[in-house]
Amino acid sequence: METVEIKKWIRDIPDFPEKGVIFRDITPLLKNPEVFKYSLNKIVELIKDWDFDCIVSPESRGFIFATPLAYIMDKEFVPIRKPGKLPYKTYSISYELEYGQTSLEMHADAIEKGEKVIVVDDVLATGGTTKAIKELIERAGGETVGVVCLAELTYLNPRENLKDLEIASLIRY
Ligand SMILES: O=P(O)(O)OC[C@H]1O[C@H](OP(=O)(O)OP(=O)(O)O)[C@H](O)[C@@H]1O
Ligand SMILES: Nc1ncnc2[nH]cnc12
């Protein structure tokens, strides 16, 4: 397939979900199978040399990219969920988003000690979600190698929050 200008398939919605935020809406990209597949293959290329066993990702938009990547790359998948959704013992963490505050949970036995893990998400904004997930991975005894995303919002300085991680993004704003 020819090079795709991925930004053309992401719709900017000003003032959503609150004033001052430009929401990067990935639903047009997801509606086009060729562009979605192209994006996934490009993300695989970005991280093909990373040494890891397991992909960890937050619901809900993170799952859209993380599960096909786990399938394509033959890696484990661990879901990070909003509170009260996981049925077994969990580790839990609260943190700030670009628009508000939230919490996430991970099963306490999801990651083995010393396991090498990466975080996959659609958008890297403040980096708060990835930082929180890194903390959950560390509580379980795992090692976070890096984070890969479709879109990085550089104007929110996510790398400031994630200084000791490999960071890869397919497109940047
Ligand atoms: O870098 P950050 O500032 O932490 O922001 C990025 C996170 O925000 C969005 O998720 P959101 O919490 O809106 O949930 P959703 O995927 O269910 O829409 C996005 O999917 C990332 O997970
Ligand atoms: N501006 C934004 N657009 C889409 N997803 C986001 N997650 C956090 N900030 C976001």
mmCIF file of C-alpha atoms and ligand atoms in Angstrom:
data_model
loop_
_atom_site.group_PDB
_atom_site.id
_atom_site.type_symbol
_atom_site.label_atom_id
_atom_site.label_comp_id
_atom_site.label_asym_id
_atom_site.label_seq_id
_atom_site.Cartn_x
_atom_site.Cartn_y
_atom_site.Cartn_z
ATOM 1 C CA MET A 1 0.000 0.000 0.000
ATOM 2 C CA GLU A 2 1.144 3.565 -0.724
ATOM 3 C CA THR A 3 2.164 5.968 2.035
ATOM 4 C CA VAL A 4 -0.886 7.243 3.864
ATOM 5 C CA GLU A 5 -1.078 10.668 5.425
ATOM 6 C CA ILE A 6 -2.483 9.438 8.703
ATOM 7 C CA LYS A 7 -3.380 12.887 10.047
ATOM 8 C CA LYS A 8 -5.982 13.175 7.267
ATOM 9 C CA TRP A 9 -7.846 10.328 8.969
ATOM 10 C CA ILE A 10 -7.864 11.883 12.426
ATOM 11 C CA ARG A 11 -10.558 14.485 13.021
ATOM 12 C CA ASP A 12 -9.810 17.462 15.276
ATOM 13 C CA ILE A 13 -12.724 18.414 17.517
ATOM 14 C CA PRO A 14 -12.152 21.715 19.342
ATOM 15 C CA ASP A 15 -13.453 22.139 22.892
ATOM 16 C CA PHE A 16 -14.237 18.450 23.509
ATOM 17 C CA PRO A 17 -14.788 17.140 26.146
ATOM 18 C CA GLU A 18 -14.093 20.547 27.673
ATOM 19 C CA LYS A 19 -13.140 24.062 26.548
ATOM 20 C CA GLY A 20 -9.527 24.425 25.408
ATOM 21 C CA VAL A 21 -8.977 20.750 24.523
ATOM 22 C CA ILE A 22 -8.537 19.751 20.858
ATOM 23 C CA PHE A 23 -9.803 16.192 20.790
ATOM 24 C CA ARG A 24 -8.019 13.928 18.256
ATOM 25 C CA ASP A 25 -10.819 11.686 17.058
ATOM 26 C CA ILE A 26 -9.524 8.401 15.584
ATOM 27 C CA THR A 27 -12.937 7.047 14.483
ATOM 28 C CA PRO A 28 -12.473 8.082 10.788
ATOM 29 C CA LEU A 29 -9.194 6.096 10.725
ATOM 30 C CA LEU A 30 -10.904 3.060 12.260
ATOM 31 C CA LYS A 31 -13.680 3.237 9.651
ATOM 32 C CA ASN A 32 -11.142 2.704 6.837
ATOM 33 C CA PRO A 33 -9.722 -0.854 6.931
ATOM 34 C CA GLU A 34 -6.781 -0.009 4.677
ATOM 35 C CA VAL A 35 -5.700 2.970 6.780
ATOM 36 C CA PHE A 36 -6.209 1.089 10.057
ATOM 37 C CA LYS A 37 -4.146 -1.855 8.793
ATOM 38 C CA TYR A 38 -1.466 0.524 7.459
ATOM 39 C CA SER A 39 -1.264 2.255 10.864
ATOM 40 C CA LEU A 40 -0.907 -1.057 12.705
ATOM 41 C CA ASN A 41 1.824 -2.255 10.345
ATOM 42 C CA LYS A 42 3.691 1.033 10.764
ATOM 43 C CA ILE A 43 3.492 0.734 14.559
ATOM 44 C CA VAL A 44 4.902 -2.808 14.298
ATOM 45 C CA GLU A 45 7.818 -1.405 12.282
ATOM 46 C CA LEU A 46 8.513 1.215 14.989
ATOM 47 C CA ILE A 47 8.904 -1.386 17.743
ATOM 48 C CA LYS A 48 10.088 -4.492 15.899
ATOM 49 C CA ASP A 49 13.519 -4.338 17.586
ATOM 50 C CA TRP A 50 12.243 -3.739 21.146
ATOM 51 C CA ASP A 51 12.851 -6.574 23.591
ATOM 52 C CA PHE A 52 9.566 -7.344 25.400
ATOM 53 C CA ASP A 53 7.194 -10.201 26.232
ATOM 54 C CA CYS A 54 3.988 -8.455 27.090
ATOM 55 C CA ILE A 55 1.744 -5.606 25.884
ATOM 56 C CA VAL A 56 -0.200 -3.690 28.513
ATOM 57 C CA SER A 57 -2.897 -1.227 27.497
ATOM 58 C CA PRO A 58 -5.694 0.880 29.019
ATOM 59 C CA GLU A 59 -9.318 0.651 28.050
ATOM 60 C CA SER A 60 -10.945 1.641 25.902
ATOM 61 C CA ARG A 61 -9.174 3.234 22.940
ATOM 62 C CA GLY A 62 -5.827 1.661 23.873
ATOM 63 C CA PHE A 63 -7.330 -1.826 23.352
ATOM 64 C CA ILE A 64 -8.191 -0.988 19.728
ATOM 65 C CA PHE A 65 -4.483 -0.864 18.836
ATOM 66 C CA ALA A 66 -3.001 -3.119 21.505
ATOM 67 C CA THR A 67 -4.887 -6.346 20.842
ATOM 68 C CA PRO A 68 -4.142 -6.544 17.094
ATOM 69 C CA LEU A 69 -0.492 -5.711 17.873
ATOM 70 C CA ALA A 70 -0.336 -8.529 20.434
ATOM 71 C CA TYR A 71 -1.807 -10.872 17.797
ATOM 72 C CA ILE A 72 0.521 -9.753 14.988
ATOM 73 C CA MET A 73 3.661 -9.732 17.189
ATOM 74 C CA ASP A 74 2.808 -12.898 19.103
ATOM 75 C CA LYS A 75 2.959 -11.210 22.538
ATOM 76 C CA GLU A 76 0.928 -11.466 25.754
ATOM 77 C CA PHE A 77 -1.851 -8.928 26.285
ATOM 78 C CA VAL A 78 -2.762 -7.491 29.702
ATOM 79 C CA PRO A 79 -5.795 -5.178 29.982
ATOM 80 C CA ILE A 80 -5.772 -2.163 32.286
ATOM 81 C CA ARG A 81 -9.357 -1.329 33.216
ATOM 82 C CA LYS A 82 -11.454 1.370 34.805
ATOM 83 C CA PRO A 83 -12.349 0.710 38.478
ATOM 84 C CA GLY A 84 -14.592 -2.194 39.450
ATOM 85 C CA LYS A 85 -14.349 -4.075 36.140
ATOM 86 C CA LEU A 86 -11.641 -6.658 36.852
ATOM 87 C CA PRO A 87 -12.920 -9.685 38.806
ATOM 88 C CA TYR A 88 -9.739 -10.851 40.604
ATOM 89 C CA LYS A 89 -7.344 -9.080 43.049
ATOM 90 C CA THR A 90 -6.105 -5.788 41.599
ATOM 91 C CA TYR A 91 -3.534 -3.037 41.929
ATOM 92 C CA SER A 92 -5.180 0.362 41.579
ATOM 93 C CA ILE A 93 -3.918 3.885 40.847
ATOM 94 C CA SER A 94 -5.460 7.375 40.498
ATOM 95 C CA TYR A 95 -3.995 10.069 38.236
ATOM 96 C CA GLU A 96 -4.640 13.280 36.256
ATOM 97 C CA LEU A 97 -5.702 13.355 32.587
ATOM 98 C CA GLU A 98 -5.698 16.275 30.130
ATOM 99 C CA TYR A 99 -9.393 16.509 31.013
ATOM 100 C CA GLY A 100 -9.951 15.519 34.642
ATOM 101 C CA GLN A 101 -9.021 12.771 37.071
ATOM 102 C CA THR A 102 -9.433 9.021 36.809
ATOM 103 C CA SER A 103 -8.354 5.635 38.178
ATOM 104 C CA LEU A 104 -7.157 2.423 36.581
ATOM 105 C CA GLU A 105 -6.730 -1.162 37.778
ATOM 106 C CA MET A 106 -4.631 -4.168 36.755
ATOM 107 C CA HIS A 107 -4.896 -7.771 37.950
ATOM 108 C CA ALA A 108 -2.275 -8.339 40.636
ATOM 109 C CA ASP A 109 -1.044 -11.567 38.991
ATOM 110 C CA ALA A 110 -1.059 -10.257 35.400
ATOM 111 C CA ILE A 111 2.692 -9.711 35.130
ATOM 112 C CA GLU A 112 5.508 -11.973 36.258
ATOM 113 C CA LYS A 113 8.506 -10.692 38.204
ATOM 114 C CA GLY A 114 11.166 -9.376 35.823
ATOM 115 C CA GLU A 115 8.851 -9.541 32.826
ATOM 116 C CA LYS A 116 9.570 -6.974 30.088
ATOM 117 C CA VAL A 117 6.491 -4.984 29.223
ATOM 118 C CA ILE A 118 5.472 -2.225 26.806
ATOM 119 C CA VAL A 119 2.483 0.115 26.968
ATOM 120 C CA VAL A 120 0.344 0.624 23.845
ATOM 121 C CA ASP A 121 -2.169 3.445 23.522
ATOM 122 C CA ASP A 122 -3.889 5.463 20.802
ATOM 123 C CA VAL A 123 -2.947 8.933 22.089
ATOM 124 C CA LEU A 124 -0.070 10.032 24.317
ATOM 125 C CA ALA A 125 -1.207 13.377 25.723
ATOM 126 C CA THR A 126 0.191 14.379 29.152
ATOM 127 C CA GLY A 127 1.717 10.930 29.588
ATOM 128 C CA GLY A 128 -0.211 10.577 32.847
ATOM 129 C CA THR A 129 -1.915 7.332 31.829
ATOM 130 C CA THR A 130 1.351 5.682 30.786
ATOM 131 C CA LYS A 131 3.104 6.898 33.939
ATOM 132 C CA ALA A 132 0.311 5.415 36.069
ATOM 133 C CA ILE A 133 0.460 2.116 34.159
ATOM 134 C CA LYS A 134 4.245 2.016 34.620
ATOM 135 C CA GLU A 135 3.664 2.295 38.372
ATOM 136 C CA LEU A 136 1.190 -0.633 38.251
ATOM 137 C CA ILE A 137 3.696 -2.722 36.260
ATOM 138 C CA GLU A 138 6.430 -1.936 38.817
ATOM 139 C CA ARG A 139 4.168 -2.916 41.740
ATOM 140 C CA ALA A 140 3.771 -6.309 40.054
ATOM 141 C CA GLY A 141 7.574 -6.616 39.675
ATOM 142 C CA GLY A 142 7.643 -6.062 35.915
ATOM 143 C CA GLU A 143 9.918 -3.790 33.904
ATOM 144 C CA THR A 144 8.420 -1.169 31.559
ATOM 145 C CA VAL A 145 10.583 -1.001 28.466
ATOM 146 C CA GLY A 146 8.682 1.645 26.505
ATOM 147 C CA VAL A 147 5.469 3.075 25.184
ATOM 148 C CA VAL A 148 4.195 3.212 21.624
ATOM 149 C CA CYS A 149 1.220 5.206 20.409
ATOM 150 C CA LEU A 150 -0.497 6.266 17.229
ATOM 151 C CA ALA A 151 -0.470 10.005 18.054
ATOM 152 C CA GLU A 152 1.709 12.018 20.425
ATOM 153 C CA LEU A 153 0.536 15.465 21.550
ATOM 154 C CA THR A 154 3.980 17.051 21.941
ATOM 155 C CA TYR A 155 2.481 20.377 23.093
ATOM 156 C CA LEU A 156 1.461 18.619 26.326
ATOM 157 C CA ASN A 157 5.059 17.446 26.917
ATOM 158 C CA PRO A 158 4.354 13.763 27.645
ATOM 159 C CA ARG A 159 8.087 12.953 27.541
ATOM 160 C CA GLU A 160 8.611 15.062 30.677
ATOM 161 C CA ASN A 161 6.552 12.452 32.559
ATOM 162 C CA LEU A 162 8.272 9.457 30.984
ATOM 163 C CA LYS A 163 11.971 10.232 31.113
ATOM 164 C CA ASP A 164 13.335 6.697 31.517
ATOM 165 C CA LEU A 165 11.224 5.025 28.796
ATOM 166 C CA GLU A 166 11.620 4.338 25.090
ATOM 167 C CA ILE A 167 8.900 6.358 23.359
ATOM 168 C CA ALA A 168 7.665 5.803 19.807
ATOM 169 C CA SER A 169 4.828 7.589 18.040
ATOM 170 C CA LEU A 170 3.589 7.252 14.491
ATOM 171 C CA ILE A 171 2.439 10.870 14.199
ATOM 172 C CA ARG A 172 3.004 13.984 16.276
ATOM 173 C CA TYR A 173 1.025 17.203 16.789
HETATM 174 O O1 LIG B 1 -1.451 10.870 28.116
HETATM 175 P P1 LIG B 1 -2.694 11.106 28.886
HETATM 176 O O2 LIG B 1 -2.899 12.559 29.244
HETATM 177 O O3 LIG B 1 -2.821 10.238 30.078
HETATM 178 O O4 LIG B 1 -3.921 10.807 27.922
HETATM 179 C C1 LIG B 1 -3.982 9.689 27.073
HETATM 180 C C2 LIG B 1 -5.109 8.768 27.436
HETATM 181 O O5 LIG B 1 -6.375 9.473 27.350
HETATM 182 C C3 LIG B 1 -7.265 8.731 26.539
HETATM 183 O O6 LIG B 1 -8.014 7.812 27.260
HETATM 184 P P2 LIG B 1 -9.307 8.205 28.139
HETATM 185 O O7 LIG B 1 -8.920 8.185 29.581
HETATM 186 O O8 LIG B 1 -9.938 9.447 27.599
HETATM 187 O O9 LIG B 1 -10.251 6.945 27.969
HETATM 188 P P3 LIG B 1 -10.919 6.202 26.708
HETATM 189 O O10 LIG B 1 -9.820 5.465 25.981
HETATM 190 O O11 LIG B 1 -11.860 5.248 27.354
HETATM 191 O O12 LIG B 1 -11.594 7.218 25.816
HETATM 192 C C4 LIG B 1 -6.344 7.983 25.571
HETATM 193 O O13 LIG B 1 -6.981 6.850 25.000
HETATM 194 C C5 LIG B 1 -5.180 7.620 26.445
HETATM 195 O O14 LIG B 1 -5.364 6.408 27.158
HETATM 196 N N1 LIG B 2 -6.685 15.724 23.088
HETATM 197 C C1 LIG B 2 -6.953 14.420 23.134
HETATM 198 N N2 LIG B 2 -7.531 13.792 22.073
HETATM 199 C C2 LIG B 2 -7.794 12.456 22.098
HETATM 200 N N3 LIG B 2 -7.516 11.690 23.160
HETATM 201 C C3 LIG B 2 -6.945 12.253 24.223
HETATM 202 N N4 LIG B 2 -6.558 11.757 25.416
HETATM 203 C C4 LIG B 2 -6.060 12.758 26.151
HETATM 204 N N5 LIG B 2 -6.087 13.927 25.495
HETATM 205 C C5 LIG B 2 -6.643 13.615 24.277
#
